CSV table of C-alpha atoms in Angstrom, one decimal:
chain,number,residue,atom,x,y,z
A,1320,UNK,CA,-4.1,-14.8,-19.5
A,1321,UNK,CA,-7.4,-15.4,-17.6
A,1322,UNK,CA,-6.9,-13.3,-14.6
A,1323,UNK,CA,-8.9,-13.0,-11.4
A,1324,UNK,CA,-8.1,-10.0,-9.3
A,1325,UNK,CA,-9.6,-9.8,-5.9
A,1326,UNK,CA,-10.5,-6.6,-4.2
A,1327,UNK,CA,-12.9,-3.7,-4.7
A,1328,UNK,CA,-10.7,-0.6,-3.9
A,1329,UNK,CA,-8.6,1.9,-5.9
A,1330,UNK,CA,-5.5,-0.1,-5.8
A,1331,UNK,CA,-7.3,-3.2,-7.4
A,1332,UNK,CA,-8.6,-0.4,-10.0
A,1333,UNK,CA,-5.0,0.5,-10.8
A,1334,UNK,CA,-3.9,-2.9,-10.9
A,1335,UNK,CA,-6.7,-3.8,-13.5
A,1336,UNK,CA,-6.0,-0.8,-15.8
A,1337,UNK,CA,-2.2,-1.6,-15.9
A,1338,UNK,CA,-3.3,-5.2,-16.9
A,1339,UNK,CA,-5.8,-3.9,-19.3
A,1340,UNK,CA,-3.4,-1.6,-20.9
A,1341,UNK,CA,-1.0,-4.3,-22.2
A,1342,UNK,CA,-0.8,-5.3,-25.7
A,1343,UNK,CA,-2.0,-8.7,-24.8
A,1344,UNK,CA,-5.8,-9.1,-24.5
A,1345,UNK,CA,-6.1,-10.6,-21.3
A,1346,UNK,CA,-9.2,-12.1,-20.1
A,1347,UNK,CA,-9.6,-10.2,-16.6
A,1348,UNK,CA,-12.5,-10.6,-13.8
A,1349,UNK,CA,-12.6,-8.9,-10.7
A,1350,UNK,CA,-14.5,-10.1,-7.5
A,1351,UNK,CA,-16.2,-8.2,-6.1
A,1352,UNK,CA,-15.1,-4.9,-7.7
A,1353,UNK,CA,-16.8,-1.5,-7.6
A,1354,UNK,CA,-18.5,0.9,-10.3
A,1355,UNK,CA,-15.4,1.9,-11.8
A,1356,UNK,CA,-14.0,-1.6,-12.2
A,1357,UNK,CA,-17.4,-2.9,-13.5
A,1358,UNK,CA,-17.0,-0.4,-16.3
A,1359,UNK,CA,-13.7,-1.8,-17.4
A,1360,UNK,CA,-14.0,-5.6,-16.7
A,1361,UNK,CA,-16.5,-8.1,-15.7
A,1362,UNK,CA,-17.2,-8.4,-11.9
A,1363,UNK,CA,-18.5,-11.4,-10.0
A,1364,UNK,CA,-19.9,-11.2,-6.7
A,1365,UNK,CA,-18.1,-13.5,-4.3
A,1366,UNK,CA,-16.4,-13.2,-0.9
A,1367,UNK,CA,-12.7,-12.7,-1.6
A,1368,UNK,CA,-12.1,-13.5,2.0
A,1369,UNK,CA,-13.2,-17.2,1.6
A,1370,UNK,CA,-10.6,-19.6,0.4
A,1371,UNK,CA,-13.0,-22.2,-0.7
A,1372,UNK,CA,-15.2,-20.1,-2.5
A,1373,UNK,CA,-12.4,-18.2,-4.5
A,1374,UNK,CA,-10.5,-21.4,-5.4
A,1375,UNK,CA,-13.8,-23.2,-6.6
A,1376,UNK,CA,-14.5,-20.2,-8.7
A,1377,UNK,CA,-10.9,-20.3,-10.0
A,1378,UNK,CA,-11.1,-23.8,-11.0
A,1379,UNK,CA,-14.5,-23.6,-12.6
A,1380,UNK,CA,-13.4,-20.6,-14.8
A,1381,UNK,CA,-10.1,-21.9,-15.6
A,1382,UNK,CA,-8.3,-19.0,-14.0
A,1383,UNK,CA,-4.5,-18.8,-15.0
A,1384,UNK,CA,-3.4,-16.2,-12.4
A,1385,UNK,CA,-5.1,-14.8,-9.3
A,1386,UNK,CA,-4.1,-11.4,-8.1
A,1387,UNK,CA,-4.9,-10.8,-4.5
A,1388,UNK,CA,-5.1,-6.9,-3.8
A,1389,UNK,CA,-6.1,-6.3,-0.4
A,1390,UNK,CA,-4.6,-7.8,3.1
A,1391,UNK,CA,-7.6,-9.5,4.5
A,1392,UNK,CA,-7.7,-12.5,2.0
A,1393,UNK,CA,-4.0,-13.1,2.5
A,1394,UNK,CA,-4.4,-13.2,6.3
A,1395,UNK,CA,-7.4,-15.4,5.6
A,1396,UNK,CA,-5.3,-17.9,3.6
A,1397,UNK,CA,-6.8,-17.5,0.3
A,1398,UNK,CA,-3.5,-17.9,-1.5
A,1399,UNK,CA,-2.7,-21.2,0.5
A,1400,UNK,CA,-5.9,-22.9,-0.9
A,1401,UNK,CA,-5.2,-21.7,-4.5
A,1402,UNK,CA,-1.7,-23.1,-4.2
A,1403,UNK,CA,-2.9,-26.5,-2.9
A,1404,UNK,CA,-4.8,-26.7,-6.2
A,1405,UNK,CA,-2.1,-25.9,-8.4
A,1406,UNK,CA,-3.5,-22.2,-9.4
A,1407,UNK,CA,-0.7,-19.7,-9.6
A,1408,UNK,CA,-1.3,-16.7,-7.3
A,1409,UNK,CA,0.4,-13.5,-6.6
A,1410,UNK,CA,0.2,-13.0,-3.0
A,1411,UNK,CA,1.7,-14.7,0.1
A,1412,UNK,CA,0.3,-17.7,2.1
A,1413,UNK,CA,-1.2,-17.0,5.5
A,1414,UNK,CA,1.9,-17.6,7.4
A,1415,UNK,CA,4.1,-15.1,5.4
A,1416,UNK,CA,1.2,-12.6,5.5
A,1417,UNK,CA,1.7,-12.3,9.0
A,1418,UNK,CA,4.3,-9.7,8.0
A,1419,UNK,CA,1.7,-7.4,7.7
A,1420,UNK,CA,-1.0,-9.1,9.9
A,1421,UNK,CA,1.2,-9.2,13.1
A,1422,UNK,CA,3.4,-6.2,14.0
A,1423,UNK,CA,5.0,-8.4,16.6
A,1424,UNK,CA,6.0,-11.2,13.9
A,1425,UNK,CA,7.4,-8.5,11.6
A,1426,UNK,CA,9.4,-7.1,14.4
A,1427,UNK,CA,10.8,-10.7,15.1
A,1428,UNK,CA,11.6,-11.2,11.3
A,1429,UNK,CA,13.5,-7.9,11.2
A,1430,UNK,CA,15.3,-8.7,14.5
A,1431,UNK,CA,16.5,-12.1,13.3
A,1432,UNK,CA,17.2,-10.7,9.7
A,1433,UNK,CA,19.3,-7.9,11.0
A,1434,UNK,CA,17.0,-5.2,9.4
A,1435,UNK,CA,17.1,-1.6,10.9
A,1436,UNK,CA,13.9,-0.7,12.6
A,1437,UNK,CA,12.9,1.4,15.5
A,1438,UNK,CA,12.7,0.0,19.1
A,1439,UNK,CA,9.2,-1.5,20.2
A,1440,UNK,CA,7.6,-3.1,22.9
A,1441,UNK,CA,4.7,-5.4,22.9
A,1442,UNK,CA,2.0,-4.6,25.4
A,1443,UNK,CA,-0.9,-7.1,26.1
A,1444,UNK,CA,-2.3,-5.0,29.2
A,1445,UNK,CA,-2.8,-1.3,29.9
A,1446,UNK,CA,-0.2,-1.4,32.3
A,1447,UNK,CA,2.4,-2.7,30.2
A,1448,UNK,CA,1.5,-0.2,27.6
A,1449,UNK,CA,2.0,2.6,30.0
A,1450,UNK,CA,5.4,1.3,30.9
A,1451,UNK,CA,6.3,1.3,27.4
A,1452,UNK,CA,5.0,4.7,26.8
A,1453,UNK,CA,7.1,5.9,29.5
A,1454,UNK,CA,10.4,4.1,28.5
A,1455,UNK,CA,10.2,5.5,24.8
A,1456,UNK,CA,8.7,9.0,25.8
A,1457,UNK,CA,7.0,11.5,23.8
A,1458,UNK,CA,6.1,11.7,20.8
A,1459,UNK,CA,4.2,8.5,21.5
A,1460,UNK,CA,3.6,5.8,18.8
A,1461,UNK,CA,1.1,3.2,19.3
A,1462,UNK,CA,0.1,0.6,16.9
A,1463,UNK,CA,-2.7,-2.2,16.8
A,1464,UNK,CA,-0.8,-5.6,16.5
A,1465,UNK,CA,-3.4,-6.9,13.9
A,1466,UNK,CA,-5.0,-5.5,10.6
A,1467,UNK,CA,-6.5,-2.1,11.3
A,1468,UNK,CA,-7.2,-1.0,7.7
A,1469,UNK,CA,-4.5,1.9,7.9
A,1470,UNK,CA,-6.1,3.4,10.9
A,1471,UNK,CA,-4.3,1.4,13.8
A,1472,UNK,CA,-1.5,3.7,14.3
A,1473,UNK,CA,-1.5,6.7,16.6
A,1474,UNK,CA,1.4,9.4,16.7
A,1475,UNK,CA,0.9,11.7,19.7
A,1476,UNK,CA,2.4,13.9,22.1
A,1477,UNK,CA,-0.7,13.5,24.2
A,1478,UNK,CA,0.1,10.6,26.8
A,1479,UNK,CA,-3.6,10.3,27.7
A,1480,UNK,CA,-4.5,10.1,23.8
A,1481,UNK,CA,-2.0,7.4,23.4
A,1482,UNK,CA,-3.3,5.4,26.4
A,1483,UNK,CA,-6.8,5.8,24.9
A,1484,UNK,CA,-5.7,4.5,21.5
A,1485,UNK,CA,-3.9,1.5,23.4
A,1486,UNK,CA,-6.9,0.6,25.5
A,1487,UNK,CA,-9.3,0.6,22.2
A,1488,UNK,CA,-7.1,-1.8,20.5
A,1489,UNK,CA,-6.1,-3.9,23.4
A,1490,UNK,CA,-9.8,-5.0,23.4
A,1491,UNK,CA,-9.0,-6.8,19.9
A,1492,UNK,CA,-5.4,-8.1,21.0
A,1493,UNK,CA,-2.1,-6.7,22.0
A,1494,UNK,CA,-0.4,-3.4,20.9
A,1495,UNK,CA,3.1,-2.3,19.9
A,1496,UNK,CA,4.6,0.7,21.4
A,1497,UNK,CA,7.4,2.1,19.7
A,1498,UNK,CA,10.0,4.8,19.5
A,1499,UNK,CA,9.3,7.7,17.4
A,1500,UNK,CA,11.5,8.1,14.2
A,1501,UNK,CA,11.4,11.4,12.5
A,1502,UNK,CA,12.3,12.1,8.7
A,1503,UNK,CA,10.8,11.6,5.4
A,1504,UNK,CA,8.8,8.6,4.5
A,1505,UNK,CA,9.2,6.4,1.5
A,1506,UNK,CA,7.1,3.6,0.2
A,1507,UNK,CA,9.0,1.1,-2.0
A,1508,UNK,CA,7.4,-2.1,-3.6
A,1509,UNK,CA,9.3,-5.2,-4.1
A,1510,UNK,CA,8.1,-8.4,-6.3
A,1511,UNK,CA,9.2,-11.7,-4.7
A,1512,UNK,CA,8.7,-15.4,-5.8
A,1513,UNK,CA,10.1,-16.5,-2.5
A,1514,UNK,CA,13.7,-16.3,-3.6
A,1515,UNK,CA,14.4,-13.7,-6.3
A,1516,UNK,CA,13.5,-10.1,-5.2
A,1517,UNK,CA,12.8,-7.2,-7.6
A,1518,UNK,CA,12.4,-3.7,-6.9
A,1519,UNK,CA,9.8,-1.1,-8.3
A,1520,UNK,CA,9.9,2.5,-8.2
A,1521,UNK,CA,9.4,4.4,-5.0
A,1522,UNK,CA,6.6,6.8,-3.9
A,1523,UNK,CA,5.7,9.0,-0.9
A,1524,UNK,CA,2.2,8.6,0.7
A,1525,UNK,CA,0.4,11.1,2.8
A,1526,UNK,CA,-1.5,9.6,5.7
A,1527,UNK,CA,-3.0,12.5,7.6
A,1528,UNK,CA,-6.2,13.7,6.6
A,1529,UNK,CA,-5.4,17.3,6.3
A,1530,UNK,CA,-3.0,19.8,4.6
A,1531,UNK,CA,0.4,20.1,6.5
A,1532,UNK,CA,0.3,16.6,7.8
A,1533,UNK,CA,-2.6,17.6,10.3
A,1534,UNK,CA,-5.2,15.7,11.6
A,1535,UNK,CA,-5.9,11.7,12.1
A,1536,UNK,CA,-4.3,9.0,10.4
A,1537,UNK,CA,-5.8,7.8,7.3
A,1538,UNK,CA,-5.6,4.9,4.9
A,1539,UNK,CA,-3.9,7.5,2.6
A,1540,UNK,CA,-5.0,10.8,1.2
A,1541,UNK,CA,-2.4,11.0,-1.9
A,1542,UNK,CA,1.0,10.0,-3.3
A,1543,UNK,CA,3.5,11.0,-5.7
A,1544,UNK,CA,6.3,9.3,-7.9
A,1545,UNK,CA,9.0,9.2,-8.3
A,1546,UNK,CA,11.0,10.9,-5.6
A,1547,UNK,CA,13.7,13.3,-7.2
A,1548,UNK,CA,14.7,14.6,-3.5
A,1549,UNK,CA,16.4,11.1,-2.8
A,1550,UNK,CA,19.4,12.1,-5.0
A,1551,UNK,CA,20.1,14.8,-2.2
A,1552,UNK,CA,21.2,12.2,0.3
A,1553,UNK,CA,21.9,9.3,-2.0
A,1554,UNK,CA,24.0,9.2,-5.3
A,1555,UNK,CA,20.5,8.8,-7.1
A,1556,UNK,CA,17.2,7.3,-6.7
A,1557,UNK,CA,18.6,4.0,-8.2
A,1558,UNK,CA,21.3,4.0,-5.3
A,1559,UNK,CA,18.6,4.4,-2.8
A,1560,UNK,CA,16.7,1.4,-4.0
A,1561,UNK,CA,19.6,-0.8,-4.5
A,1562,UNK,CA,20.6,-0.3,-0.8
A,1563,UNK,CA,16.9,-1.0,0.4
A,1564,UNK,CA,16.9,-4.2,-1.7
A,1565,UNK,CA,20.3,-5.3,-0.3
A,1566,UNK,CA,19.8,-4.4,3.4
A,1567,UNK,CA,16.1,-4.8,3.9
A,1568,UNK,CA,13.9,-6.6,1.3
A,1569,UNK,CA,16.5,-9.4,0.6
A,1570,UNK,CA,17.3,-10.3,4.3
A,1571,UNK,CA,13.6,-10.4,5.0
A,1572,UNK,CA,12.7,-12.8,2.1
A,1573,UNK,CA,15.6,-15.0,2.8
A,1574,UNK,CA,14.5,-15.2,6.4
A,1575,UNK,CA,11.0,-16.1,5.5
A,1576,UNK,CA,12.3,-18.7,3.1
A,1577,UNK,CA,14.6,-20.2,5.8
A,1578,UNK,CA,11.4,-20.5,8.1
A,1579,UNK,CA,9.6,-22.5,5.4
A,1580,UNK,CA,7.2,-19.4,4.9
A,1581,UNK,CA,8.3,-18.1,1.3
A,1582,UNK,CA,7.2,-14.7,0.5
A,1583,UNK,CA,5.4,-14.8,-2.8
A,1584,UNK,CA,3.8,-11.5,-3.8
A,1585,UNK,CA,4.3,-7.8,-3.3
A,1586,UNK,CA,6.4,-7.0,-0.3
A,1587,UNK,CA,5.5,-3.3,0.6
A,1588,UNK,CA,8.4,-1.7,2.8
A,1589,UNK,CA,7.3,1.6,4.5
A,1590,UNK,CA,10.5,3.5,5.3
A,1591,UNK,CA,11.7,6.4,7.1
A,1592,UNK,CA,15.0,8.2,6.4
A,1593,UNK,CA,16.2,9.2,10.0
A,1594,UNK,CA,19.3,11.2,11.0
A,1595,UNK,CA,20.0,8.3,13.3
A,1596,UNK,CA,23.0,6.0,12.4
A,1597,UNK,CA,22.5,2.3,11.7
A,1598,UNK,CA,25.3,0.1,11.6
A,1599,UNK,CA,27.8,2.9,10.5
A,1600,UNK,CA,25.4,4.3,8.0
A,1601,UNK,CA,24.7,8.0,8.2
A,1602,UNK,CA,21.6,7.6,5.9
A,1603,UNK,CA,19.5,5.9,8.7
A,1604,UNK,CA,17.0,3.9,6.5
A,1605,UNK,CA,14.7,2.2,9.0
A,1606,UNK,CA,11.5,0.2,8.4
A,1607,UNK,CA,8.2,1.6,10.0
A,1608,UNK,CA,6.1,-1.2,8.7
A,1609,UNK,CA,5.8,-3.9,6.1
A,1610,UNK,CA,2.6,-4.7,4.1
A,1611,UNK,CA,2.0,-7.9,2.2
A,1612,UNK,CA,0.4,-6.4,-0.7
A,1613,UNK,CA,0.4,-3.3,-3.2
A,1614,UNK,CA,0.1,-0.1,-1.2
A,1615,UNK,CA,-2.9,2.2,-1.5
A,1616,UNK,CA,-2.7,5.1,-2.8
A,1617,UNK,CA,0.9,4.4,-4.0
A,1618,UNK,CA,0.0,1.7,-6.5
A,1619,UNK,CA,-2.1,4.5,-8.4
A,1620,UNK,CA,1.2,6.3,-9.1
A,1621,UNK,CA,3.7,3.6,-9.4
A,1622,UNK,CA,1.8,1.3,-12.0
A,1623,UNK,CA,1.0,4.1,-14.5
A,1624,UNK,CA,4.7,4.9,-14.7
A,1625,UNK,CA,5.5,1.1,-15.3
A,1626,UNK,CA,6.9,0.4,-18.8
A,1627,UNK,CA,7.2,-3.4,-18.4
A,1628,UNK,CA,4.2,-5.6,-18.5
A,1629,UNK,CA,2.6,-6.1,-15.0
A,1630,UNK,CA,1.4,-9.5,-16.1
A,1631,UNK,CA,4.7,-10.8,-16.6
A,1632,UNK,CA,6.1,-9.6,-13.1
A,1633,UNK,CA,2.9,-11.2,-11.5
A,1634,UNK,CA,3.0,-14.4,-13.2
A,1635,UNK,CA,6.8,-14.8,-12.8
A,1636,UNK,CA,6.4,-14.1,-9.2
A,1637,UNK,CA,3.6,-16.6,-8.9
A,1638,UNK,CA,5.7,-19.3,-10.7
A,1639,UNK,CA,8.7,-19.0,-9.3
A,1640,UNK,CA,10.4,-17.6,-12.6
A,1641,UNK,CA,11.2,-14.0,-11.6
A,1642,UNK,CA,14.9,-14.5,-12.1
A,1643,UNK,CA,14.2,-15.1,-15.9
A,1644,UNK,CA,12.8,-11.4,-16.4
A,1645,UNK,CA,14.5,-8.3,-17.2
A,1646,UNK,CA,14.4,-5.6,-14.3
A,1647,UNK,CA,11.1,-3.6,-14.7
A,1648,UNK,CA,11.6,0.0,-16.3
A,1649,UNK,CA,9.6,3.3,-15.6
A,1650,UNK,CA,8.7,6.2,-17.5
A,1651,UNK,CA,10.2,9.5,-16.5
A,1652,UNK,CA,6.8,11.1,-16.3
A,1653,UNK,CA,5.7,12.5,-12.8
A,1654,UNK,CA,2.7,11.1,-11.3
A,1655,UNK,CA,0.3,12.3,-8.6
A,1656,UNK,CA,-2.9,11.0,-7.1
A,1657,UNK,CA,-5.2,12.9,-4.9
A,1658,UNK,CA,-7.8,11.1,-2.9
A,1659,UNK,CA,-11.3,12.4,-2.6
A,1660,UNK,CA,-12.9,11.3,0.7
A,1661,UNK,CA,-16.3,11.5,2.1
A,1662,UNK,CA,-17.6,13.9,4.8
A,1663,UNK,CA,-16.5,12.8,8.3
A,1664,UNK,CA,-13.8,10.4,7.0
A,1665,UNK,CA,-12.0,8.7,8.7
A,1666,UNK,CA,-14.3,8.6,11.8
A,1667,UNK,CA,-17.9,7.7,10.5
A,1668,UNK,CA,-17.8,8.5,6.8
A,1669,UNK,CA,-21.0,9.9,5.4
A,1670,UNK,CA,-22.2,7.3,2.3
A,1671,UNK,CA,-24.7,6.9,-0.2
A,1672,UNK,CA,-24.4,10.2,-1.8
A,1673,UNK,CA,-24.2,10.9,-5.6
A,1674,UNK,CA,-21.1,11.6,-7.5
A,1675,UNK,CA,-20.9,13.8,-10.5
A,1676,UNK,CA,-18.5,15.4,-13.0
A,1677,UNK,CA,-16.3,12.2,-13.6
A,1678,UNK,CA,-16.7,12.7,-17.4
A,1679,UNK,CA,-15.3,16.2,-17.3
A,1680,UNK,CA,-12.5,15.0,-14.9
A,1681,UNK,CA,-11.5,12.1,-17.0
A,1682,UNK,CA,-11.4,14.6,-20.0
A,1683,UNK,CA,-8.5,16.6,-18.4
A,1684,UNK,CA,-5.3,15.8,-20.2
A,1685,UNK,CA,-3.1,13.1,-18.6
A,1686,UNK,CA,-5.8,12.2,-15.9
A,1687,UNK,CA,-7.6,8.9,-15.2
A,1688,UNK,CA,-9.8,8.2,-12.0
A,1689,UNK,CA,-9.4,5.0,-10.0
A,1690,UNK,CA,-12.6,4.3,-8.1
A,1691,UNK,CA,-12.1,3.1,-4.4
A,1692,UNK,CA,-15.8,3.3,-2.9
A,1693,UNK,CA,-18.2,3.6,-5.5
A,1694,UNK,CA,-21.4,1.8,-6.7
A,1695,UNK,CA,-24.3,2.1,-9.3
A,1696,UNK,CA,-27.8,3.0,-7.8
A,1697,UNK,CA,-30.2,3.4,-10.8
A,1698,UNK,CA,-28.9,6.1,-13.0
A,1699,UNK,CA,-26.7,7.7,-10.0
A,1700,UNK,CA,-23.0,6.9,-9.0
A,1701,UNK,CA,-22.8,7.0,-5.3
A,1702,UNK,CA,-20.1,6.9,-2.5
A,1703,UNK,CA,-20.0,3.6,-0.6
A,1704,UNK,CA,-16.9,4.3,1.8
A,1705,UNK,CA,-14.5,6.7,3.3
A,1706,UNK,CA,-12.0,7.1,0.3
A,1707,UNK,CA,-14.3,7.3,-2.5
A,1708,UNK,CA,-12.0,8.1,-5.4
A,1709,UNK,CA,-8.1,8.6,-6.5
A,1710,UNK,CA,-7.8,11.3,-9.1
A,1711,UNK,CA,-4.4,10.3,-10.9
A,1712,UNK,CA,-2.4,12.5,-13.0
A,1713,UNK,CA,0.7,12.2,-15.1
A,1714,UNK,CA,2.7,15.2,-16.4
A,1715,UNK,CA,6.1,16.4,-17.5
A,1716,UNK,CA,7.4,17.4,-14.0
A,1717,UNK,CA,5.2,17.7,-10.8
A,1718,UNK,CA,4.0,21.1,-11.5
A,1719,UNK,CA,2.1,20.0,-14.6
A,1720,UNK,CA,0.9,16.6,-12.8
A,1721,UNK,CA,-0.5,18.5,-9.8
A,1722,UNK,CA,-2.1,21.2,-12.0
A,1723,UNK,CA,-4.1,18.3,-14.1
A,1724,UNK,CA,-5.0,16.5,-10.9
A,1725,UNK,CA,-6.5,19.5,-9.0
A,1726,UNK,CA,-8.1,20.8,-12.2
A,1727,UNK,CA,-9.9,17.4,-12.6
A,1728,UNK,CA,-10.8,17.5,-8.8
A,1729,UNK,CA,-12.5,20.7,-9.7
A,1730,UNK,CA,-14.9,18.9,-12.0
A,1731,UNK,CA,-16.1,16.4,-9.4
A,1732,UNK,CA,-18.9,17.2,-7.1
A,1733,UNK,CA,-19.8,15.0,-4.0
A,1734,UNK,CA,-21.5,16.7,-1.0
A,1735,UNK,CA,-19.2,17.1,2.1
A,1736,UNK,CA,-16.1,15.9,0.2
A,1737,UNK,CA,-12.5,16.5,1.3
A,1738,UNK,CA,-9.3,16.0,-0.1
A,1739,UNK,CA,-5.7,17.7,0.6
A,1740,UNK,CA,-4.6,20.4,-1.4
A,1741,UNK,CA,-0.7,19.9,-0.8
A,1742,UNK,CA,0.0,16.7,-2.3
A,1743,UNK,CA,3.5,16.6,-4.0
A,1744,UNK,CA,3.6,20.4,-3.5
A,1745,UNK,CA,7.3,20.2,-2.2
A,1746,UNK,CA,8.6,18.6,-5.4
A,1747,UNK,CA,6.6,21.0,-7.9
A,1748,UNK,CA,8.8,23.4,-9.7
C-alpha cells in the first residue's frame, strides 16, 4: 500500500518501523517526520493539523491509507475530511476524538456506558475547583479538560499546588477534579472499526520524571511490555485483557456508535487496578483516561512484539473489515523503552544541542532507536524538543532487555540529558 503517516514523534517512528518491517514493500511517506524518520522513509513538510492540506496531498499522491499518529490532527478533524473524500484513514473523527480532547466528554460517555471510573467534578471557576478539591480530599487530582500534551494532570497532597494548577488551566477552559485512585497502572490498546474491537498487548508507562516515581508528570519517560504480574491477580494476562475488552472497550465503542460518532482507530485505555470494588468485582479495574491514538512511549514496546501485520490491522479498521481478521499475536519477548529527555524537561527544555553515539547504541544487540525530537543541522544531529529519543530493547526476559537498553544509553551523548534508571526494574529477574 501507499501509506501516509502523520506525526513527528517516537510513536510515529515506531509505527513506520513496524510497517516497513513487513514482508510487503509498502510505499510509506511521513509528514512532517523527524531526522530518524527521514532516514527510514521520505518525509514531506506539510501541516498535519490542516484537514484540507492533508486531504489534497493524499488525493494528489494517490494515498491508500492515512495513519494519524498524534492527537491534535484528530481533534482538528483531519480524519473527517479524508473520509469525506473516500480515503481510508486510521483515526477517529473530530466528534469521537473528544474522548481524548475533552475529559468531560469522556466522563459522560463512561457514565452512560456503565464503565468503571473514578468520581469527578467539572470546574469552570476557581471557586468550583476549591469546592471539588475539598469534596474529594487529598491526594488531589486536577486535570485540564482539553489537550495538554501529557502535562495537564497534577497529583499532589499540596492543596495550594492543586489550586495553582487549576488556576493555570482555567485560563484555557474548564478543569476536572477527580478522586485519587491508588494502584498499578496499565496501558491497553484496542483497534476499532467502529463496531468490532480487537485488543493488543498491555504495557506499563512511567509518567513521572525521576526514579521512584518522583518529580513532575511528563509525556512518559519509559515503558515495558508484557506485564507478567497481571497473572498474580487475574488467571492470566489474556484473562485481564478479555475483562477490559468486555467491560470497558466494547461498551465505549458501542455507546459512541449509538451516538452516531463511530470510533475508528486506536482506543487507548489508561487503567488503574485498585483495591476498591466495582460492581461486585474485587479487582477494581477503573479507567483513568482514554486517548484516541497510540500512546507514547507504550507504542515503542507493544509494536516490536507484534507478529501480525500492522498494516492489515490499520487498513481493516479504516475500511470496516476488522471482523474478517484473525486476532493479532505477539512474540513472548520482553520489550523495554527508556526515554532520553532534554535538560530542564518538562518545564522549559533546552534544545538545539548535538547528539552523538547513536551508531554505537544501535549496534547493541536487540536495540533500536525511535527518534522523538531530532533534526539534522548540517552534519550534526540535534535535539528539537523535550523527549528526544526512545531507546528500545528486546530480550529474552526483562533482565536482558533492560541491560541492553541501558548499555545503549551509555553510548549516547547529549549535554544535560536526563533519563530514568528504574524502567521495568520491578519485573527484572
